[in-house]
Amino acid sequence: MTLQLGTDEALLLLTALRRDLPAAALSTGAQAAPYATDRSGSHPDGVPLAVVHAANADHVRTTLRHAHALRVPVVPRGAGTGLSGGANAGAGTVVLDLSRMNRILDLDPHDQIAVVEPGVITAELDRAAGEFGLRYAPDPASAAISTVGGNIATNAGGLRCAKYGVTRDAVLGLDAVLADGTPIRTGRRTVKGVTGYDLTALLTGSEGTLGVITAATVRLRPVPEATATVAAYFDTFAEGAEAVSALTAARLEPSMAELLDGPVLGAVDEAQGTDLRSRGGALLLLQCDGRSAAAEAEAELAVRLLRDRAASLETTSDPMEAERLLAARRLALPSLERLGRVLIEDIAVPRSQLAAAVREITAIAERHDVRIFTFAHAADGNLHPILVLDPASPDIPNAAWQAAGDIFTAALRLGGTLTGEHGVGTLKRRWLADELGPEQHALQQRIKAAFDPHRILNPGKAL
C-alpha cells in the first residue's frame, strides 16, 4: 500500500494538502526524512512523501479526508519515542505529526480530570496536575519526552502501574478522527459509564490503526501524602525476581517495583559515573505510598521480607533522595543506547512466573551468543529484555531475531504475552498469530476493516 513519489495519487494529495493547509504545516523531501523512524532501532524503506504538522483537529480531518479519497497511507506520530516501530513511515506515506497539538485544554481539580491534546508531554501534564495536589498516575520511564497521545496509542504502562494501572485505566474519553475524516467522541467525563461498546478502550492501545486521537479526557489522582522508597541489591537478577514474588505472595501492593540486572547497572555506571554494579548483580527499587503511617508500615514490611534475601538495603522518605535512587531506572535505556543499537522487547508474564522468565532470558542469551540487558516493571511481571547490537550493522542479525523469537515463545509458554506496553508495531507482527490464534486474529481484522475500510491508517502495524 505504499506509493512512490511521482505517482498521480501522490501529486494529487500534495496539491490538495498545499491548498487546504497552512504552508508551515507541510514538509516534504529532506525535511520529511527525520520523521521516518521512531526509537525502536528499526528502519523502513525510503522517506515519507510528506509530513503534516497538525496544529488542530481540522488539520487532522483535512489530511485524512484527502488521504482516504486517494488511498494514501497515513502514519500518526507523537514524539517518535515508540519502541516497536509503530511510527515508522516509509516511501509513499504521509506522516501526521501531532506534536504541535500540545495544549492542556481543561484541568478540573474538583472532578479530578484533565482534557489534553495528544502532543502534551506526559510529565508536563503531571506537573500541571501537581499544582492542585493531583497527579497523572501513568508514569512511563520516558515521561519527560513521550506524549499523552503516544502513551494512549500503545496503552503505555510505567513505573507506577503496579498500583495505579496502565494508561487505559486513566483514559475516560477520546476525541478521534476516523480514516475518512469523520470526527467521533467516545467515553465521557464521568468515572463510571457503560453506555454502548467501550470504544475508548478499543482505541487505547490500537497503535494508530483505527483512528487518530485529537484530544483525551483523562483521570487525575490525589498526590499521596507520603512515599517511602527501598533500594535492595541482590547477588543475581533471578534472586531479585524471586524476592518480588515473595512480596506479591505477602499481599504487598507497592506503587512501584523496578528490577534492573547487573549488565544494566554496569551500563548506567559507565554512562553516569555511578557505582551501582559494585553493590550487587541486581537492583530492586520499591516504592510504597499513601497515608504517612501506611506508607512507612508497608515499606517496613517489605524490608523485613527482603532482609534475608538482599545483599544490602537502603530506605528513604526524602523525595530528593528517592529521585536519586530512581534515576538509575529512568536512565537505563539512554545508557544502553550509548553501547550500540538496541532491540527492545517487552514481554509480560504472570507475576508468579517472573523468576522463571528471568532464567529463560539468561539461557537464551547464552544459547544465541547475544548481549541481553534486562530491566522490569517487576510488580506486574512486565520484563524488558534489550538486545544491544552492533550499530554498524544495517540489518538486525539473524541471531538477534532467533533470540527474540525464543523470548516470545518462552513468554507465551509461561502464560504471558508478546507485549505489555510498547505495542506490536512492526517488530512483533511475525509472532502475533501465535498469541491471538486464528479466530481472534480474524475478528480483529474485521474490526480494523470497520474503522478503516481502505486500510490507510498505519498499515503494516499492530495486525
XYZ file of N, CA, C and O in Angstrom, residues 171-309:
556
model
N -7.784 6.761 31.111
C -8.456 7.428 29.989
C -9.963 7.253 30.113
O -10.477 6.128 30.089
N -10.683 8.365 30.214
C -12.137 8.338 30.337
C -12.837 8.544 28.999
O -13.933 8.020 28.783
N -12.239 9.306 28.110
C -12.872 9.577 26.828
C -11.864 10.096 25.821
O -10.783 10.571 26.188
N -12.221 10.004 24.556
C -11.329 10.428 23.474
C -12.101 11.183 22.405
O -13.238 10.848 22.087
N -11.455 12.201 21.839
C -11.864 12.764 20.566
C -10.922 12.164 19.525
O -9.697 12.182 19.711
N -11.471 11.636 18.459
C -10.654 10.994 17.437
C -11.238 11.265 16.066
O -12.402 11.660 15.932
N -10.410 11.054 15.052
C -10.844 11.203 13.668
C -10.631 9.861 12.972
O -9.548 9.282 13.045
N -11.687 9.368 12.340
C -11.595 8.102 11.621
C -10.856 8.279 10.311
O -10.552 9.395 9.884
N -10.590 7.170 9.649
C -9.759 7.182 8.448
C -10.310 8.083 7.355
O -9.542 8.684 6.587
N -11.616 8.221 7.249
C -12.208 9.032 6.185
C -12.392 10.489 6.578
O -13.002 11.269 5.834
N -11.890 10.879 7.765
C -12.007 12.253 8.218
C -13.182 12.518 9.131
O -13.396 13.654 9.553
N -13.948 11.484 9.468
C -15.110 11.648 10.341
C -14.669 11.806 11.788
O -13.961 10.946 12.319
N -15.088 12.896 12.465
C -14.739 13.045 13.888
C -15.703 12.259 14.765
O -16.902 12.186 14.482
N -15.190 11.655 15.821
C -16.039 10.966 16.795
C -15.601 11.353 18.192
O -14.465 11.799 18.416
N -16.498 11.201 19.141
C -16.169 11.402 20.555
C -16.620 10.165 21.311
O -17.772 9.763 21.219
N -15.709 9.558 22.026
C -16.016 8.347 22.782
C -15.904 8.624 24.270
O -15.245 9.566 24.700
N -16.545 7.785 25.077
C -16.407 7.883 26.515
C -17.142 9.065 27.095
O -18.141 9.536 26.540
N -16.594 9.620 28.179
C -17.331 10.620 28.950
C -16.399 11.284 29.948
O -15.221 10.927 30.036
N -16.914 12.241 30.708
C -16.146 12.896 31.764
C -16.400 12.261 33.129
O -15.784 12.661 34.124
N -17.296 11.300 33.201
C -17.582 10.633 34.463
C -16.650 9.440 34.665
O -16.175 8.842 33.705
N -16.430 9.079 35.916
C -15.574 7.932 36.208
C -16.254 6.639 35.790
O -15.609 5.713 35.295
N -17.586 6.581 35.961
C -18.340 5.403 35.549
C -19.100 5.686 34.262
O -19.448 6.823 33.963
N -19.424 4.615 33.526
C -20.234 4.742 32.327
C -20.114 3.497 31.471
O -19.006 3.078 31.125
N -21.261 2.893 31.133
C -21.232 1.650 30.356
C -22.206 1.699 29.177
O -22.666 0.676 28.701
N -22.507 2.911 28.689
C -23.410 3.033 27.554
C -22.709 2.600 26.267
O -21.705 3.186 25.870
N -23.241 1.593 25.609
C -22.669 1.151 24.336
C -21.349 0.424 24.515
O -20.872 0.172 25.631
N -20.748 0.057 23.393
C -19.441 -0.601 23.418
C -18.376 0.389 23.899
O -18.478 1.596 23.675
N -17.338 -0.133 24.505
C -16.284 0.715 25.060
C -15.265 1.039 23.965
O -14.200 0.422 23.878
N -15.608 2.015 23.139
C -14.712 2.392 22.039
C -13.476 3.112 22.546
O -12.423 3.080 21.895
N -13.578 3.749 23.713
C -12.396 4.398 24.292
C -11.310 3.359 24.567
O -10.144 3.550 24.210
N -11.699 2.268 25.195
C -10.729 1.207 25.490
C -10.217 0.554 24.217
O -9.052 0.150 24.140
N -11.076 0.458 23.192
C -10.649 -0.154 21.938
C -9.608 0.712 21.231
O -8.603 0.207 20.710
N -9.819 2.025 21.223
C -8.855 2.921 20.591
C -7.558 2.995 21.380
O -6.476 3.154 20.800
N -7.660 2.863 22.696
C -6.454 2.882 23.524
C -5.663 1.595 23.283
O -6.165 0.501 23.489
N -4.441 1.752 22.838
C -3.620 0.591 22.512
C -3.737 0.133 21.078
O -3.132 -0.878 20.696
N -4.486 0.862 20.231
C -4.684 0.426 18.847
C -3.585 0.903 17.909
O -3.629 0.637 16.708
N -2.596 1.606 18.426
C -1.385 1.970 17.690
C -1.677 2.788 16.426
O -0.978 2.651 15.416
N -2.691 3.636 16.474
C -2.984 4.500 15.339
C -3.566 3.786 14.150
O -3.583 4.345 13.044
N -4.084 2.583 14.326
C -4.612 1.818 13.194
C -6.124 1.938 13.042
O -6.674 1.505 12.030
N -6.806 2.516 14.039
C -8.266 2.626 13.991
C -8.746 4.065 13.891
O -9.849 4.323 13.403
N -7.965 5.001 14.368
C -8.327 6.409 14.347
C -7.169 7.231 14.867
O -6.206 6.694 15.420
N -7.275 8.553 14.677
C -6.225 9.465 15.130
C -6.785 10.295 16.279
O -7.782 11.002 16.122
N -6.161 10.207 17.434
C -6.628 10.897 18.632
C -6.314 12.381 18.527
O -5.175 12.772 18.217
N -7.310 13.228 18.784
C -7.100 14.679 18.766
C -7.286 15.306 20.144
O -6.910 16.458 20.342
N -7.862 14.599 21.088
C -7.976 15.066 22.477
C -8.305 13.873 23.356
O -8.890 12.886 22.895
N -7.938 13.981 24.619
C -8.206 12.901 25.568
C -8.674 13.490 26.886
O -8.118 14.491 27.369
N -9.699 12.885 27.446
C -10.155 13.214 28.793
C -9.584 12.159 29.727
O -9.877 10.963 29.575
N -8.750 12.589 30.653
C -8.027 11.636 31.491
C -8.313 11.887 32.968
O -8.631 13.005 33.387
N -8.187 10.838 33.718
C -8.439 10.877 35.160
C -7.166 11.277 35.897
O -6.071 10.802 35.575
N -7.304 12.138 36.889
C -6.206 12.516 37.767
C -6.441 11.914 39.149
O -7.568 11.577 39.503
N -5.366 11.787 39.914
C -5.477 11.209 41.256
C -4.767 12.107 42.264
O -3.811 12.803 41.913
N -5.191 12.063 43.516
C -4.506 12.854 44.542
C -3.061 12.397 44.718
O -2.757 11.200 44.655
N -2.176 13.360 44.937
C -0.793 13.017 45.263
C -0.773 12.363 46.641
O -1.390 12.882 47.583
N -0.118 11.225 46.791
C -0.093 10.565 48.108
C 0.530 11.460 49.172
O 1.410 12.276 48.882
N 0.080 11.277 50.369
C 0.608 12.064 51.490
C 2.083 11.781 51.713
O 2.859 12.673 52.070
N 2.480 10.536 51.516
C 3.870 10.160 51.774
C 4.282 9.037 50.837
O 3.454 8.256 50.360
N 5.574 8.975 50.571
C 6.147 7.902 49.763
C 7.431 7.417 50.429
O 8.284 8.237 50.792
N 7.555 6.127 50.592
C 8.767 5.531 51.152
C 9.436 4.692 50.066
O 8.769 3.924 49.367
N 10.739 4.850 49.932
C 11.482 4.180 48.859
C 12.499 3.213 49.451
O 13.206 3.544 50.408
N 12.558 2.023 48.859
C 13.503 0.990 49.289
C 14.361 0.605 48.097
O 13.837 0.354 47.005
N 15.674 0.561 48.283
C 16.598 0.062 47.267
C 17.257 -1.197 47.824
O 17.925 -1.150 48.860
N 17.031 -2.320 47.141
C 17.569 -3.598 47.601
C 18.468 -4.178 46.511
O 18.050 -4.300 45.362
N 19.686 -4.534 46.889
C 20.638 -5.135 45.951
C 20.703 -6.640 46.191
O 20.677 -7.102 47.344
N 20.796 -7.415 45.102
C 20.845 -8.872 45.159
C 22.061 -9.364 44.391
O 22.593 -8.673 43.510
N 22.460 -10.582 44.706
C 23.609 -11.147 44.005
C 23.278 -11.452 42.549
O 24.131 -11.305 41.671
N 22.036 -11.896 42.283
C 21.649 -12.232 40.909
C 20.282 -11.640 40.588
O 19.478 -11.345 41.486
N 20.018 -11.503 39.319
C 18.727 -10.988 38.859
C 17.602 -11.948 39.222
O 16.510 -11.526 39.624
N 17.871 -13.253 39.114
C 16.850 -14.242 39.455
C 16.472 -14.141 40.930
O 15.286 -14.277 41.286
N 17.448 -13.894 41.795
C 17.140 -13.737 43.218
C 16.274 -12.505 43.460
O 15.368 -12.521 44.305
N 16.524 -11.451 42.716
C 15.682 -10.270 42.813
C 14.260 -10.557 42.376
O 13.288 -10.107 43.006
N 14.115 -11.324 41.292
C 12.779 -11.688 40.808
C 12.050 -12.551 41.826
O 10.841 -12.384 42.055
N 12.757 -13.480 42.448
C 12.132 -14.322 43.474
C 11.690 -13.488 44.668
O 10.642 -13.745 45.275
N 12.460 -12.464 44.998
C 12.090 -11.587 46.112
C 10.800 -10.831 45.802
O 9.943 -10.656 46.676
N 10.649 -10.376 44.557
C 9.426 -9.693 44.171
C 8.235 -10.644 44.291
O 7.156 -10.256 44.756
N 8.413 -11.892 43.878
C 7.340 -12.873 44.013
C 6.961 -13.075 45.478
O 5.784 -13.252 45.813
N 7.948 -13.016 46.372
C 7.670 -13.153 47.801
C 6.862 -11.963 48.316
O 5.953 -12.127 49.148
N 7.155 -10.765 47.815
C 6.384 -9.583 48.202
C 4.935 -9.708 47.721
O 3.999 -9.360 48.449
N 4.760 -10.208 46.512
C 3.409 -10.392 45.982
C 2.641 -11.411 46.803
O 1.466 -11.217 47.128
N 3.309 -12.497 47.158
C 2.659 -13.539 47.959
C 2.260 -13.021 49.329
O 1.281 -13.498 49.926
N 2.994 -12.017 49.837
C 2.680 -11.426 51.137
C 1.597 -10.351 51.026
O 1.290 -9.686 52.018
N 1.035 -10.185 49.833
C -0.068 -9.253 49.571
C 0.360 -7.789 49.663
O -0.470 -6.911 49.867
N 1.639 -7.500 49.481
C 2.075 -6.114 49.399
C 1.677 -5.547 48.037
O 1.764 -6.246 47.017
N 1.262 -4.289 48.026
C 0.906 -3.633 46.780
C 1.687 -2.319 46.661
O 1.152 -1.235 46.857
N 2.972 -2.419 46.339
C 3.759 -1.195 46.191
C 3.287 -0.407 44.966
O 2.721 -0.971 44.025
N 3.517 0.897 44.980
C 3.191 1.691 43.804
C 4.223 1.484 42.705
O 3.945 1.721 41.535
N 5.387 0.994 43.090
C 6.466 0.797 42.120
C 7.361 -0.341 42.574
O 7.678 -0.457 43.763
N 7.765 -1.191 41.644
C 8.758 -2.226 41.909
C 9.538 -2.445 40.622
O 9.110 -3.179 39.735
N 10.684 -1.777 40.513
C 11.502 -1.823 39.308
C 12.761 -2.638 39.574
O 13.463 -2.403 40.567
N 13.044 -3.589 38.689
C 14.164 -4.506 38.879
C 15.125 -4.380 37.698
O 14.707 -4.465 36.540
N 16.398 -4.142 37.991
C 17.428 -3.979 36.957
C 18.503 -5.035 37.155
O 18.934 -5.290 38.290
N 18.963 -5.636 36.048
C 20.002 -6.665 36.182
C 21.396 -6.035 36.205
O 21.578 -4.824 35.982
N 22.399 -6.875 36.483
C 23.772 -6.405 36.616
C 24.303 -5.700 35.382
O 24.911 -4.624 35.492
N 24.135 -6.277 34.169
C 24.613 -5.571 32.972
C 23.988 -4.188 32.795
O 24.660 -3.255 32.348
N 22.702 -4.023 33.138
C 22.081 -2.697 33.062
C 22.748 -1.754 34.055
O 23.056 -0.600 33.726
N 22.980 -2.231 35.272
C 23.650 -1.392 36.266
C 25.027 -0.977 35.782
O 25.441 0.183 35.963
N 25.747 -1.905 35.150
C 27.058 -1.570 34.616
C 26.985 -0.513 33.535
O 27.839 0.391 33.464
N 25.961 -0.600 32.678
C 25.788 0.391 31.614
C 25.463 1.761 32.194
O 25.965 2.788 31.709
N 24.623 1.792 33.233
C 24.310 3.065 33.892
C 25.569 3.643 34.532
O 25.836 4.853 34.431
N 26.359 2.793 35.182
C 27.615 3.255 35.790
C 28.520 3.894 34.745
O 29.087 4.974 34.969
N 28.656 3.223 33.601
C 29.549 3.714 32.554
C 29.075 5.055 32.005
O 29.880 5.956 31.725
N 27.761 5.193 31.875
C 27.221 6.420 31.290
C 27.126 7.554 32.295
O 27.305 8.729 31.933
N 26.849 7.230 33.561
C 26.541 8.268 34.538
C 27.603 8.445 35.627
O 27.457 9.321 36.485
N 28.605 7.598 35.629
C 29.661 7.740 36.636
C 29.261 7.262 38.016
O 29.849 7.691 39.022
N 28.301 6.352 38.103
C 27.859 5.805 39.381
C 28.615 4.512 39.696
O 29.462 4.066 38.908
N 28.289 3.892 40.822
C 28.967 2.640 41.199
C 27.954 1.580 41.609
O 28.193 0.795 42.540
N 26.841 1.522 40.925
C 25.756 0.614 41.292
C 26.164 -0.852 41.172
O 25.811 -1.675 42.016
N 26.888 -1.190 40.113
C 27.220 -2.598 39.846
C 28.077 -3.190 40.952
O 27.987 -4.403 41.225
N 28.861 -2.368 41.613
C 29.730 -2.890 42.669
C 28.937 -3.357 43.882
O 29.460 -4.082 44.734
N 27.660 -2.956 43.965
C 26.861 -3.302 45.139
C 26.089 -4.610 44.973
O 25.565 -5.148 45.945
N 25.973 -5.101 43.736
C 25.264 -6.352 43.540
C 24.994 -6.634 42.075
O 25.306 -5.822 41.190
N 24.407 -7.812 41.831
C 24.104 -8.225 40.472
C 22.716 -7.855 40.016
O 22.321 -8.152 38.882
N 21.940 -7.199 40.889
C 20.605 -6.734 40.530
C 20.164 -5.705 41.558
O 20.575 -5.749 42.720
N 19.319 -4.780 41.105
C 18.797 -3.733 41.982
C 17.277 -3.720 41.882
O 16.716 -3.634 40.784
N 16.615 -3.797 43.038
C 15.173 -3.655 43.120
C 14.852 -2.313 43.761
O 15.300 -2.023 44.874
N 14.096 -1.487 43.041
C 13.647 -0.195 43.548
C 12.164 -0.303 43.869
O 11.347 -0.551 42.985
N 11.845 -0.109 45.121
C 10.487 -0.320 45.600
C 9.976 0.987 46.184
O 10.698 1.674 46.919
N 8.723 1.352 45.853
C 8.096 2.499 46.494
C 6.734 2.108 47.046
O 5.970 1.396 46.386
N 6.446 2.599 48.245
C 5.141 2.417 48.872
C 4.589 3.806 49.157
O 5.325 4.685 49.613
N 3.309 4.022 48.864
C 2.759 5.353 49.080
C 1.374 5.284 49.712
O 0.779 4.211 49.831
N 0.884 6.436 50.122
C -0.421 6.537 50.766
C -0.338 7.470 51.950
O 0.455 8.420 51.960
N -1.149 7.245 52.978
C -1.031 7.985 54.220
C 0.342 7.736 54.829
O 0.921 6.665 54.642
N 0.858 8.706 55.544
C 2.231 8.631 56.028
C 2.512 7.340 56.781
O 3.459 6.611 56.473
N 1.680 7.036 57.760
C 1.924 5.842 58.565
C 1.791 4.572 57.735
O 2.566 3.617 57.903
N 0.831 4.554 56.805
C 0.609 3.365 55.989
C 1.775 3.118 55.046
O 2.220 1.976 54.868
N 2.289 4.183 54.426
C 3.420 4.027 53.512
C 4.645 3.503 54.258
O 5.346 2.603 53.783
N 4.901 4.076 55.432
C 6.063 3.644 56.215
C 5.901 2.208 56.692
O 6.864 1.422 56.668
N 4.691 1.846 57.099
C 4.457 0.486 57.580
C 4.643 -0.531 56.454
O 5.223 -1.610 56.672
N 4.156 -0.208 55.250
C 4.305 -1.126 54.128
C 5.774 -1.261 53.744
O 6.257 -2.364 53.458
N 6.510 -0.141 53.753
C 7.934 -0.196 53.438
C 8.691 -1.016 54.477
O 9.602 -1.795 54.139
N 8.324 -0.866 55.764
C 8.982 -1.644 56.818
C 8.717 -3.135 56.644
O 9.615 -3.966 56.858
N 7.495 -3.487 56.243
C 7.196 -4.893 55.994
C 8.011 -5.418 54.826
O 8.544 -6.546 54.875
N 8.127 -4.598 53.780
C 8.938 -5.011 52.630
C 10.386 -5.242 53.044
O 11.014 -6.233 52.635
N 10.917 -4.354 53.859
C 12.301 -4.507 54.318
C 12.459 -5.800 55.112
O 13.445 -6.533 54.939
N 11.503 -6.112 55.984
C 11.595 -7.356 56.758
C 11.594 -8.576 55.844
O 12.340 -9.544 56.070
N 10.764 -8.544 54.783
C 10.697 -9.670 53.859
C 11.944 -9.778 52.987
O 12.326 -10.876 52.564
N 12.587 -8.646 52.737
C 13.744 -8.646 51.839
C 15.065 -8.842 52.566
O 16.062 -9.213 51.941
N 15.077 -8.594 53.856
C 16.356 -8.523 54.584
C 17.186 -9.794 54.423
O 18.415 -9.727 54.230
N 16.567 -10.947 54.500
C 17.324 -12.196 54.416
C 17.659 -12.572 52.973
O 18.468 -13.490 52.751
N 17.057 -11.895 52.034
C 17.298 -12.222 50.628
C 18.306 -11.279 49.970
O 19.026 -11.678 49.056
